Coordinates of C-alpha atoms in Angstrom, one line a residue:
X55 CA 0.0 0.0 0.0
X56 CA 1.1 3.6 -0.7
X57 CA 1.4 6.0 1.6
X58 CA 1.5 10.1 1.1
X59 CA 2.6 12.5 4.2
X60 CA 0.4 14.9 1.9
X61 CA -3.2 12.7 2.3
X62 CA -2.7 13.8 6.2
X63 CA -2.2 10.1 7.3
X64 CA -1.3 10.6 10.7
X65 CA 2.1 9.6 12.1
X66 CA 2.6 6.0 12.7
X67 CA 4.4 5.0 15.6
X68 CA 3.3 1.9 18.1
X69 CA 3.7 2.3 21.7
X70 CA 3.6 -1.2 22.1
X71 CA 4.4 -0.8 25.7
X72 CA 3.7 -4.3 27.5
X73 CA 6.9 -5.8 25.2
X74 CA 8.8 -4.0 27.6
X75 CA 7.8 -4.3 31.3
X76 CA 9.5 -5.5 33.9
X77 CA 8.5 -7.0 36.9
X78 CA 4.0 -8.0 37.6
X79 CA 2.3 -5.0 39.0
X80 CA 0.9 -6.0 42.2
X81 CA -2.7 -7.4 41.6
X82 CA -5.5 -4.7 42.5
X83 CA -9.2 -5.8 42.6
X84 CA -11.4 -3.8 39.3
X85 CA -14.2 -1.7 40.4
X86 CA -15.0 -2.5 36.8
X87 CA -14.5 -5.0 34.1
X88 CA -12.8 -3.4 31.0
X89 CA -13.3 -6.5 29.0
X90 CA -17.3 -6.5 29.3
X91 CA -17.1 -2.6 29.1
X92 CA -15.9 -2.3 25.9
X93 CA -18.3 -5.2 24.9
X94 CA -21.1 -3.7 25.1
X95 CA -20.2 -0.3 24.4
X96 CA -18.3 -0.6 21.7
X97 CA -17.5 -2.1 17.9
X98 CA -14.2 -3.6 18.8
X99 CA -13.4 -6.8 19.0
X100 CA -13.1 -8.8 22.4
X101 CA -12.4 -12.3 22.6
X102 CA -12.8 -14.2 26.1
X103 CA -11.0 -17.2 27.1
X104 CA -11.5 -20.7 25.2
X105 CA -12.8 -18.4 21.9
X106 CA -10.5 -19.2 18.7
X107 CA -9.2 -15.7 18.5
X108 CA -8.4 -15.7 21.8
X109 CA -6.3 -18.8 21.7
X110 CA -4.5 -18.4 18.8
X111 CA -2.6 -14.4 20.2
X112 CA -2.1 -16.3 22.8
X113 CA -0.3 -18.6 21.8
X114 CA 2.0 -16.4 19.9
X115 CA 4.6 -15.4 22.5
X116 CA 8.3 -16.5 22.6
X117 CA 8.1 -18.3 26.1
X118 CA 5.6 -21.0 27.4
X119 CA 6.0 -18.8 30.4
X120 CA 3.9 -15.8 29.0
X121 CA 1.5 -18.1 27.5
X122 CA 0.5 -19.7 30.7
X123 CA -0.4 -16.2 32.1
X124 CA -3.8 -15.9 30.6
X125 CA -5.7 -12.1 30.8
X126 CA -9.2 -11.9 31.6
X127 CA -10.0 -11.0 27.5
X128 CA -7.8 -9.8 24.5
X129 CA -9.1 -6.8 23.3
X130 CA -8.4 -5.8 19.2
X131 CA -8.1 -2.4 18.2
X132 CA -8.1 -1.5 14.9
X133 CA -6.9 2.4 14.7
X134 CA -5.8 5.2 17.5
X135 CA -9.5 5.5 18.0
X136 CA -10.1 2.6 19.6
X137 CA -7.8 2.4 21.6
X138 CA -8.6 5.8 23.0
X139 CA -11.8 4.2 24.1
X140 CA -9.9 1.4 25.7
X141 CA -7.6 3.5 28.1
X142 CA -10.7 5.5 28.6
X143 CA -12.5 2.8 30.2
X144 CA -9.3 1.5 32.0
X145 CA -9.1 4.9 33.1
X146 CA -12.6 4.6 35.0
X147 CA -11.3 1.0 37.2
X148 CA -8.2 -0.1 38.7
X149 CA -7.3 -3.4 37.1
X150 CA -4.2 -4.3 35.4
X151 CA -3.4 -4.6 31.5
X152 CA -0.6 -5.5 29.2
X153 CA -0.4 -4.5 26.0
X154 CA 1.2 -6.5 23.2
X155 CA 3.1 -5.9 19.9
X156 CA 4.8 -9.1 18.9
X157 CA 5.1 -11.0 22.3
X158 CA 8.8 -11.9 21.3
X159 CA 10.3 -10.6 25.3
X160 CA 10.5 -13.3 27.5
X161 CA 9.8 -11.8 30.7
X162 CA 6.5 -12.4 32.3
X163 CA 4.0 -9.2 32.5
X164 CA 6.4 -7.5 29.9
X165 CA 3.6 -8.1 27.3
X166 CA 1.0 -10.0 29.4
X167 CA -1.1 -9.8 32.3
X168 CA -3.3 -12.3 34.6
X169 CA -6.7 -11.6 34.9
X170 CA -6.9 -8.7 33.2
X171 CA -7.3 -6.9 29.9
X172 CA -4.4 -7.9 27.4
X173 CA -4.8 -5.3 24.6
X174 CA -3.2 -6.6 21.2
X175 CA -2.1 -4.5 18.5
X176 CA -2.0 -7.6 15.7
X177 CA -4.5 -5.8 14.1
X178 CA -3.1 -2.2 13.7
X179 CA -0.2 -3.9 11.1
X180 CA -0.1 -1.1 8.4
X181 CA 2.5 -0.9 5.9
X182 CA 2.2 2.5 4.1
X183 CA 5.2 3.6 1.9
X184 CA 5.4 6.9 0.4
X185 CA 7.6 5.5 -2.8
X186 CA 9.0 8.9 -3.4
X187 CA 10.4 9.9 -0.4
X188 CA 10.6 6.4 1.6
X189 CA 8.9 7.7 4.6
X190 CA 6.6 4.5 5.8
X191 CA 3.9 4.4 8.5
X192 CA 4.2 1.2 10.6
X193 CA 1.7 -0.2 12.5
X194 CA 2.5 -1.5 15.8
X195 CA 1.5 -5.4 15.0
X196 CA 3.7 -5.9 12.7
X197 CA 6.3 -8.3 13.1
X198 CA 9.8 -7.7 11.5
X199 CA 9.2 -10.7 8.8
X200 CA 5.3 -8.6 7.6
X201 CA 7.1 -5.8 7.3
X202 CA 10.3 -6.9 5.1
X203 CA 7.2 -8.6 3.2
X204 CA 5.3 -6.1 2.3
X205 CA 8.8 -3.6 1.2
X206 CA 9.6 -6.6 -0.8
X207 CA 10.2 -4.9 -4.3
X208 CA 9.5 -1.2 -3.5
X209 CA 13.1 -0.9 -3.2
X210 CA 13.2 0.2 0.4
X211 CA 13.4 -1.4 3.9
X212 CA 13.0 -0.8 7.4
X213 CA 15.7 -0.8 9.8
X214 CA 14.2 -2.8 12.3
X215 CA 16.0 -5.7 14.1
X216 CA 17.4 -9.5 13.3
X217 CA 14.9 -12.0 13.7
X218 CA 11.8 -11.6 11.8
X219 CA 9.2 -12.8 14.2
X220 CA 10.4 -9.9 16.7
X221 CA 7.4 -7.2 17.3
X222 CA 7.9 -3.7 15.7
X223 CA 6.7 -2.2 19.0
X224 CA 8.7 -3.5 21.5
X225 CA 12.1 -3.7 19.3
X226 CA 11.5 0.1 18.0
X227 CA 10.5 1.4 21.7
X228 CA 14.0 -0.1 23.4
X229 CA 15.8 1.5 20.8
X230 CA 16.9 -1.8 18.1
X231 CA 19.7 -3.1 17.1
X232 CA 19.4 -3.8 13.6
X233 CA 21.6 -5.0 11.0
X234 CA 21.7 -1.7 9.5
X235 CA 22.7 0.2 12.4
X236 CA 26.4 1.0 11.4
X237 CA 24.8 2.7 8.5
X238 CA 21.5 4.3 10.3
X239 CA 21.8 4.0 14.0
X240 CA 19.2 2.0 16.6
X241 CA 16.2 1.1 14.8
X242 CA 14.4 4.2 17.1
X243 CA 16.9 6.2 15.2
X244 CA 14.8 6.2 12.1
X245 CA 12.0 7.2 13.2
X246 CA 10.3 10.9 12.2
X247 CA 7.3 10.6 14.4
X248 CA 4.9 8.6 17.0
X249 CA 1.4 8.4 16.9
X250 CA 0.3 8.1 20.4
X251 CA -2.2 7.6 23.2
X252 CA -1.9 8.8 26.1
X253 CA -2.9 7.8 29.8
X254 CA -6.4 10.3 29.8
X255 CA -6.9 9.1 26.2
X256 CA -5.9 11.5 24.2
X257 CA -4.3 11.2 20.5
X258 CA -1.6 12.6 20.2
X259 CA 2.3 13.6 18.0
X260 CA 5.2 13.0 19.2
X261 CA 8.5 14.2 16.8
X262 CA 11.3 17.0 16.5
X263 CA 9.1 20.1 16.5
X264 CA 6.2 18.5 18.7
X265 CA 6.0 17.0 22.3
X266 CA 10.4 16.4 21.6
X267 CA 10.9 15.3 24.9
X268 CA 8.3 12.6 24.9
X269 CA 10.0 12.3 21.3
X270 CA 13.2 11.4 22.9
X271 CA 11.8 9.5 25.7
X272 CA 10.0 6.8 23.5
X273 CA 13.5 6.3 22.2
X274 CA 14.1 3.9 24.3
X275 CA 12.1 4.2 27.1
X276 CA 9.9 1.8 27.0
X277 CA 6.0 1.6 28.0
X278 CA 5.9 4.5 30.2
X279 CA 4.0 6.7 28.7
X280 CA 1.3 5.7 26.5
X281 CA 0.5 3.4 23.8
X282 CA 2.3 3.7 20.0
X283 CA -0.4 3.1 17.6
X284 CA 1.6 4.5 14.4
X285 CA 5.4 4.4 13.8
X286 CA 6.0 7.2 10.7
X287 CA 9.6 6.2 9.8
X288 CA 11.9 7.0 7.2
X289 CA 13.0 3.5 5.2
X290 CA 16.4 3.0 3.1
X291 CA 16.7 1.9 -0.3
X292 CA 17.4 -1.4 -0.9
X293 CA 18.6 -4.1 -3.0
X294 CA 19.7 -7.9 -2.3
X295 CA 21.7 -8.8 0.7
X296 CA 24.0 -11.3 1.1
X297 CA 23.8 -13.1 4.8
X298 CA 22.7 -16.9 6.5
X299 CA 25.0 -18.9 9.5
X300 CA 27.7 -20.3 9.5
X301 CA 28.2 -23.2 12.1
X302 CA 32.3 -24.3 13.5
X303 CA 33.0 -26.8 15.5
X304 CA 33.8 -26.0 19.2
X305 CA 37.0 -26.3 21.0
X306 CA 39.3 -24.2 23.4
X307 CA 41.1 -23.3 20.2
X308 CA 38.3 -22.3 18.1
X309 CA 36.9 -20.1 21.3
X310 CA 40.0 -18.3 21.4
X311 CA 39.8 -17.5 17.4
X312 CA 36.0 -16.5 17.4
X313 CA 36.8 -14.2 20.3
X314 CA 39.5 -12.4 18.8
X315 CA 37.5 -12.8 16.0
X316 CA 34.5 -10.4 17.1
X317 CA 36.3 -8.1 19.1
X318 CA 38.9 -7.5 15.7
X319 CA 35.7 -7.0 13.5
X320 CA 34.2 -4.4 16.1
X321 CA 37.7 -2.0 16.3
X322 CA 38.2 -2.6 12.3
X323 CA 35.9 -3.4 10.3
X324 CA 35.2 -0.1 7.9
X325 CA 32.3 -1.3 5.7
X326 CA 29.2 -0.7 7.3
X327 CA 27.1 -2.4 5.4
X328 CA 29.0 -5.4 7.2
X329 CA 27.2 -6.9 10.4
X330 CA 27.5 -10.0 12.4
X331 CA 26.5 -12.1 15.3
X332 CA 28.5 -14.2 17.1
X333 CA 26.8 -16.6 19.3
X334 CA 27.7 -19.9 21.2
X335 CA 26.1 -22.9 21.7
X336 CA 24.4 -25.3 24.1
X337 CA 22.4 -28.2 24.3
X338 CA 22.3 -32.0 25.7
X339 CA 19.8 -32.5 23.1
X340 CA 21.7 -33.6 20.0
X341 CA 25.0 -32.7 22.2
X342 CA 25.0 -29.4 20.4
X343 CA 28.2 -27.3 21.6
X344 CA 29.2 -25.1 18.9
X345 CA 29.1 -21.8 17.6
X346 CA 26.8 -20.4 14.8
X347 CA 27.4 -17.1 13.0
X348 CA 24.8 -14.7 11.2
X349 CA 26.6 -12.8 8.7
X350 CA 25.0 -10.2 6.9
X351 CA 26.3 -7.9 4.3
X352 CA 23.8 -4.8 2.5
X353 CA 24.7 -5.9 -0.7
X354 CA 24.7 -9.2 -3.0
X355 CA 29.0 -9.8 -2.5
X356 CA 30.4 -9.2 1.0
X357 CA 33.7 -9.8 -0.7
X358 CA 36.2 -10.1 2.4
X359 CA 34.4 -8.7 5.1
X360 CA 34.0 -11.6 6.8
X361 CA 37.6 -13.4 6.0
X362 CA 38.8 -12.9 9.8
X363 CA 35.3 -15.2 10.8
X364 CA 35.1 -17.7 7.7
X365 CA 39.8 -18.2 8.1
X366 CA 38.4 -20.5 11.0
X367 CA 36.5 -23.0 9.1
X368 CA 33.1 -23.3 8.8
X369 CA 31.3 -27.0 9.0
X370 CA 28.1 -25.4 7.2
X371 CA 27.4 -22.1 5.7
X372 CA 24.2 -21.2 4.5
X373 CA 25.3 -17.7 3.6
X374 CA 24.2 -16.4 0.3
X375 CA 22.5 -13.9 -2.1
X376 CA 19.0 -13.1 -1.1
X377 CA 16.6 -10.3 -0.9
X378 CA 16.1 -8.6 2.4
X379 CA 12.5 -10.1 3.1
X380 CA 13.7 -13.7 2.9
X381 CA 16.5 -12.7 5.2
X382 CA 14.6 -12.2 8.0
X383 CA 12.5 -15.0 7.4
X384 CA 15.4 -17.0 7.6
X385 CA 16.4 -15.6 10.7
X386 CA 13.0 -17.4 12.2
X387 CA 14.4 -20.8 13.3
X388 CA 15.4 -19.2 16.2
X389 CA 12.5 -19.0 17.7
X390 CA 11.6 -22.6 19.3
X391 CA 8.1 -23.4 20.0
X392 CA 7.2 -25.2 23.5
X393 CA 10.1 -23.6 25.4
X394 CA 10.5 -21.4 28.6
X395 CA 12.8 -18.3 28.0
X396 CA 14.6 -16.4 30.2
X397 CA 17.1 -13.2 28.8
X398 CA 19.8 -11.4 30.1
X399 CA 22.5 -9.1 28.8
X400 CA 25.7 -7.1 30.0
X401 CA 27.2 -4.2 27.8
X402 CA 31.3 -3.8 27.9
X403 CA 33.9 -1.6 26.4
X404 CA 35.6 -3.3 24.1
X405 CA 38.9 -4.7 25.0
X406 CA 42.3 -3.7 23.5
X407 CA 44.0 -6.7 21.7
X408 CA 46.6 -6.9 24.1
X409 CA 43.6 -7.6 27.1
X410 CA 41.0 -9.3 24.9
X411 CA 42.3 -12.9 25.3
X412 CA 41.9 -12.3 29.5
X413 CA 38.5 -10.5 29.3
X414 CA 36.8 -12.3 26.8
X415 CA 38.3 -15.9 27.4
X416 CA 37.2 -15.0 31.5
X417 CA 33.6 -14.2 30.4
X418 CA 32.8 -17.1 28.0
X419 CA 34.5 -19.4 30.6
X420 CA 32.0 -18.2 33.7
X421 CA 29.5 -18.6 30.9
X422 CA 30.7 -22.1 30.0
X423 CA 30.9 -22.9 33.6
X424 CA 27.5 -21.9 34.6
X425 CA 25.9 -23.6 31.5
X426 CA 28.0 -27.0 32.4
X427 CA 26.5 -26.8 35.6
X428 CA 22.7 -26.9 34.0
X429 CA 23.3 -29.2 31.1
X430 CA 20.8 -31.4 33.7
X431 CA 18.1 -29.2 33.4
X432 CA 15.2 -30.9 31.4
X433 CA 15.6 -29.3 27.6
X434 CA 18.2 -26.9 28.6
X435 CA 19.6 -25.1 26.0
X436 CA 22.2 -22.0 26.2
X437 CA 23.4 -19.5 24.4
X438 CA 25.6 -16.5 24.1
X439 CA 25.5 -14.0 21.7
X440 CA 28.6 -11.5 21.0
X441 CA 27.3 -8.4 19.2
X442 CA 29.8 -5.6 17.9
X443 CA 28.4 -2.3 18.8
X444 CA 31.5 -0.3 17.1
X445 CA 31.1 4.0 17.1
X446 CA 30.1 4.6 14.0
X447 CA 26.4 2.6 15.5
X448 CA 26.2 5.5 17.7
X449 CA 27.6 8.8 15.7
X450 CA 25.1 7.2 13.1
X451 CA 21.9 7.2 16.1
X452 CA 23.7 10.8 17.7
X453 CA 23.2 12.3 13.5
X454 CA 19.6 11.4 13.1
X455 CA 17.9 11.9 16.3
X456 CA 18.7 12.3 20.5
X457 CA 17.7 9.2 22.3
X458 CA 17.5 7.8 26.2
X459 CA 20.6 5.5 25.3
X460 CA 22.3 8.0 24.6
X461 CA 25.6 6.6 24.5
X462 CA 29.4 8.3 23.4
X463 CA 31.1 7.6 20.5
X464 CA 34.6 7.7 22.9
X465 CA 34.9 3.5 22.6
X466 CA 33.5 0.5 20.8
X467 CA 31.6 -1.5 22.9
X468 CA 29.8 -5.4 23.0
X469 CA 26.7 -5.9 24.4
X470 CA 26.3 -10.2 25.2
X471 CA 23.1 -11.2 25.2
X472 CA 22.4 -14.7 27.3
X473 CA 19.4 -16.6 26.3
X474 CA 18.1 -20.1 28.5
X475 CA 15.5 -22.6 27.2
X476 CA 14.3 -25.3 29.5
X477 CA 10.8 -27.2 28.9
X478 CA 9.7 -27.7 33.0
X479 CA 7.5 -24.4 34.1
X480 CA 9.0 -25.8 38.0
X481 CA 12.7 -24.9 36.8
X482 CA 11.7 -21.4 35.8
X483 CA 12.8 -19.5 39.7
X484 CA 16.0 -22.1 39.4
X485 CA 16.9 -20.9 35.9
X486 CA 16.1 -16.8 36.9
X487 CA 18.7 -17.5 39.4
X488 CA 21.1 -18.7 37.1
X489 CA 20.4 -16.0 35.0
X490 CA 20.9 -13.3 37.2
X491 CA 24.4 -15.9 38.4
X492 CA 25.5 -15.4 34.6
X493 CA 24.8 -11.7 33.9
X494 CA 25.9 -10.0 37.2
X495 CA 28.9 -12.3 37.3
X496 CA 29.9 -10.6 34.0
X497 CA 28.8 -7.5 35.4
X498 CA 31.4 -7.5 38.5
X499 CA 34.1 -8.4 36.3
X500 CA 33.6 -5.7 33.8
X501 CA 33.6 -3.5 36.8
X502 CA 37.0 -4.8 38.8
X503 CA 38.2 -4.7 35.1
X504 CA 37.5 -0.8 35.0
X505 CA 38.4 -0.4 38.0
X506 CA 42.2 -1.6 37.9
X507 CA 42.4 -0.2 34.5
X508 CA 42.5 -3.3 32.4
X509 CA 38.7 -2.1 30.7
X510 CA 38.7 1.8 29.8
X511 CA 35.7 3.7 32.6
X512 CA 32.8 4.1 29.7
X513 CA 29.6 4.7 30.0
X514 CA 28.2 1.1 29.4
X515 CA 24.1 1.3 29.5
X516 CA 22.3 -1.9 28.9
X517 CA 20.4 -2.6 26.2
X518 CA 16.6 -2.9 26.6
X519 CA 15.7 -5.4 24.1
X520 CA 18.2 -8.1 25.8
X521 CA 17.3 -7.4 29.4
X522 CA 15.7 -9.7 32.0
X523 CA 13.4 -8.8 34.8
X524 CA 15.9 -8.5 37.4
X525 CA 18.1 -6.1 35.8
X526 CA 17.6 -2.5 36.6
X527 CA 17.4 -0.9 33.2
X528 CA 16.9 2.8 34.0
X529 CA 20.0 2.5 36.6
X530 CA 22.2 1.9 34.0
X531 CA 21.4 4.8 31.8
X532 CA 22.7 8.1 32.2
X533 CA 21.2 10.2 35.6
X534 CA 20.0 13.1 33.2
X535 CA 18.6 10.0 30.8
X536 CA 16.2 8.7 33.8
X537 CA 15.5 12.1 35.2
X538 CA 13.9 13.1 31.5
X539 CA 12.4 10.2 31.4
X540 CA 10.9 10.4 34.3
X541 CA 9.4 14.2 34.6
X542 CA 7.8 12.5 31.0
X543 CA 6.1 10.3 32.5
X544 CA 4.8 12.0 35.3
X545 CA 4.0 14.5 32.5
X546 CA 1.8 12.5 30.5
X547 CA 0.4 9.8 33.3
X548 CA 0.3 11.9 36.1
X549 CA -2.0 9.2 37.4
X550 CA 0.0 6.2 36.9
X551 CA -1.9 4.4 34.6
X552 CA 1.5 2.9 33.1
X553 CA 3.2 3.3 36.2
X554 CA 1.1 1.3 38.4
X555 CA -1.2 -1.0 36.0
X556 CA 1.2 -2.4 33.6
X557 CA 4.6 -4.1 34.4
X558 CA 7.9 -3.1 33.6
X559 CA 11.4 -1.0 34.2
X560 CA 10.1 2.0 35.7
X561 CA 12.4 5.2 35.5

């Protein structure tokens, strides 16, 4: 579908805030029933428990976990509109809500709630590309794949993230890493302006010239202040793309090279249409202990940008010319069905070569150790993924718009993001402990590191997409970061209908 700035389309920008909240908001009895409410009252659609609609979005979350926490009803909105109706009649009781983009963050209460109203965006999924100038409007239910989809021979893309079945909402809202970030910055980077509702219900702007701090602030703040109905985004031009996995072997020698590997690619690597995940491993199923690469390169012949990665000897490569859309498709068989999740990441500078094989060889040994220690756990599989975050990411975010990350250009960093899967729901406290075991163990070596100079002191925020329940993302950003963030909310919910109905990190 086409779309023209000049019809007057509104902004399109989804606040998809439950795919990022933290911790359950404590349960509070309704003085009304939302779900019944909006009913009676209204044209949108509600589905109740044991009805087809229902059971199907509720089955599409990442983690069994999430799915096993059912809401009360699962309401559909189908524009701004309605959803202004909905907070309106939340605003009238006191029970909790979630709302829900594409359900791909494994925390529980981040996109779902018990008992109460779970508000899904699948039906706000509008692709609407002016072909002239490349600005698209996004609707919050899209997932990463529908978009690349529906760009698939207009010659332009989105820079959203690197698994398809990831929700535009919550990816865009904690910033994105995307593929194409050394050439345009976080995925929030890209985007001109945010449709949004607010707590009392009103529609509302958010972009440069209007409402810029709440502009800023949805860069990477979360669901704190009100629900994105409409991303308005300006997409890239684009061709084929060359990218798959490789898979090597594991041994101590091979860890050594794929470290050096990574952190070699992050200080030196000049193309930036070059981008790459390294990940390790786990698995007593099928003995799996290796690592698996996903190479991508913005153009149909990545030539040698990959040589210091591919010198070690792949055992598979699937790696080849493809269009953009069937690249993130690809990227799908991550995402295992029947599983519990838990995630957790840690953000370092990145080491000089002379320190890199102590630091990195010191972290993916804790990781090895604590994942040794688990291989017991029914279905347990573990893995670790290295992902360059080199300067040019962030003077590329810093030259298009201000964000709550806000991080320096002054080093290259890594951000590790630790995903579990285990099949038993009994395991799930266990395996948060070993999460928390793996991340903060990381954590106090990064920070002894800084501290006796072997790490430089840098700024080292974590990265909302990749963080688990426990961690304390606003802590981690800058003071001035959670003090805007903050006199936002309390700006546009002065109530605490975010605050204190939905989960989440809370500034």
């Amino acid at each position: 579908m086409i779309f023209s700035p000049r019809t007057g389309v509104v902004a399109a920008v989804l606040l998809s805030l439950s795919s990022l909240a933290s911790s359950a908001p404590a349960t509070i009895s309704a003085s009304s029933d939302t779900c019944t409410t909006i009913a009676a009252t209204t044209t949108i659609e509600v589905a109740k428990r044991f009805e087809l609609p229902y059971t199907l979005e509720q089955s599409h979350y990442w983690s069994s976990s999430t799915v096993a926490i059912k809401p009360a009803c699962i309401i559909f909105p189908k524009s701004a509109a309605e959803v202004s109706a909905i907070i309106k009649v939340l605003g009238q009781n006191n029970e909790t809500f979630a709302i829900k983009s594409g359900g791909h963050s494994p925390n529980n209460f981040f996109a779902s709630v018990s008992g109460g109203p779970l508000i899904s965006t699948s039906k706000m999924n509008q692709v609407l590309l002016d072909p002239t100038t490349g600005i698209v409007n996004i609707g919050p239910g899209n997932r990463l794949d529908e978009v690349a989809k529906k760009l698939d021979g207009t010659g332009w893309t989105f820079s959203g993230g690197r698994v398809g079945n990831v929700g535009v909402g919550g990816l865009v809202l904690n910033g994105g890493l995307s593929y194409l970030s050394a050439q345009y910055g976080w995925a929030a980077s890209s985007v001109l302006e945010y449709e949004i509702v607010l707590a009392d219900g009103t529609i509302t702007t958010a972009s440069a010239s209007k409402n810029p701090d709440l502009f800023k602030a949805l860069k990477g703040g979360g669901n704190n202040f009100g629900v994105v109905t409409a991303y308005i985004t300006q997409a890239y031009k684009q061709g084929d793309v060359w990218g798959g996995n490789a898979v090597f072997l594991r041994s101590k020698k091979n860890d050594a090279k794929m470290l050096k590997a990574v952190r070699d690619f992050t200080e030196y690597c000049e193309d930036d249409k070059a981008a790459v995940i390294v990940t390790a491993e786990r698995a007593v199923i099928g003995a799996v202990d290796s690592w698996i690469l996903f190479l991508f390169y913005d153009g149909p012949d990545p030539k040698d940008a990959f040589k210091n990665f591919t010198d070690i000897g792949a055992v598979l490569n699937t790696a080849r010319k493809r269009s953009f859309a069937d690249m993130m498709a690809w990227s799908n068989w991550v995402v295992l069905p029947g599983v519990n999740v838990l995630g957790g990441t840690e953000t370092i500078p990145l080491p000089s070569a002379d320190n890199a094989e102590t630091v990195l060889g010191d972290i993916h040994q804790h990781w090895r150790d604590i994942t040794t220690a688990n291989l017991g756990v029914g279905g347990f599989v573990a893995s670790i993924a290295y992902q360059p975050v080199p300067k040019r990411i962030v003077q590329r975010a810093s030259e298009r718009s201000p964000d709550l990350i806000d991080m320096d250009d002054s080093v290259d960093r890594l951000i590790m993001e630790v995903n579990y899967m285990f099949l038993l729901p009994s395991d799930y406290e266990k395996m948060q402990g070993v999460m928390k075991e793996t991340y903060s163990g990381i954590r106090e070596k990064v920070v002894g590191w800084q501290e006796d100079g072997t790490l430089p002191d840098a700024y080292v925020p974590i990265l909302m997409s990749y963080g688990n329940s426990q961690q304390d993302y606003f802590a981690r950003l800058k003071p001035e970061s959670r003090a805007l963030a903050k006199s936002v909310a309390q700006r546009v919910d002065p109530q605490g209908l975010f605050r204190d109905r939905t989960g989440g990190w809370k500034p």
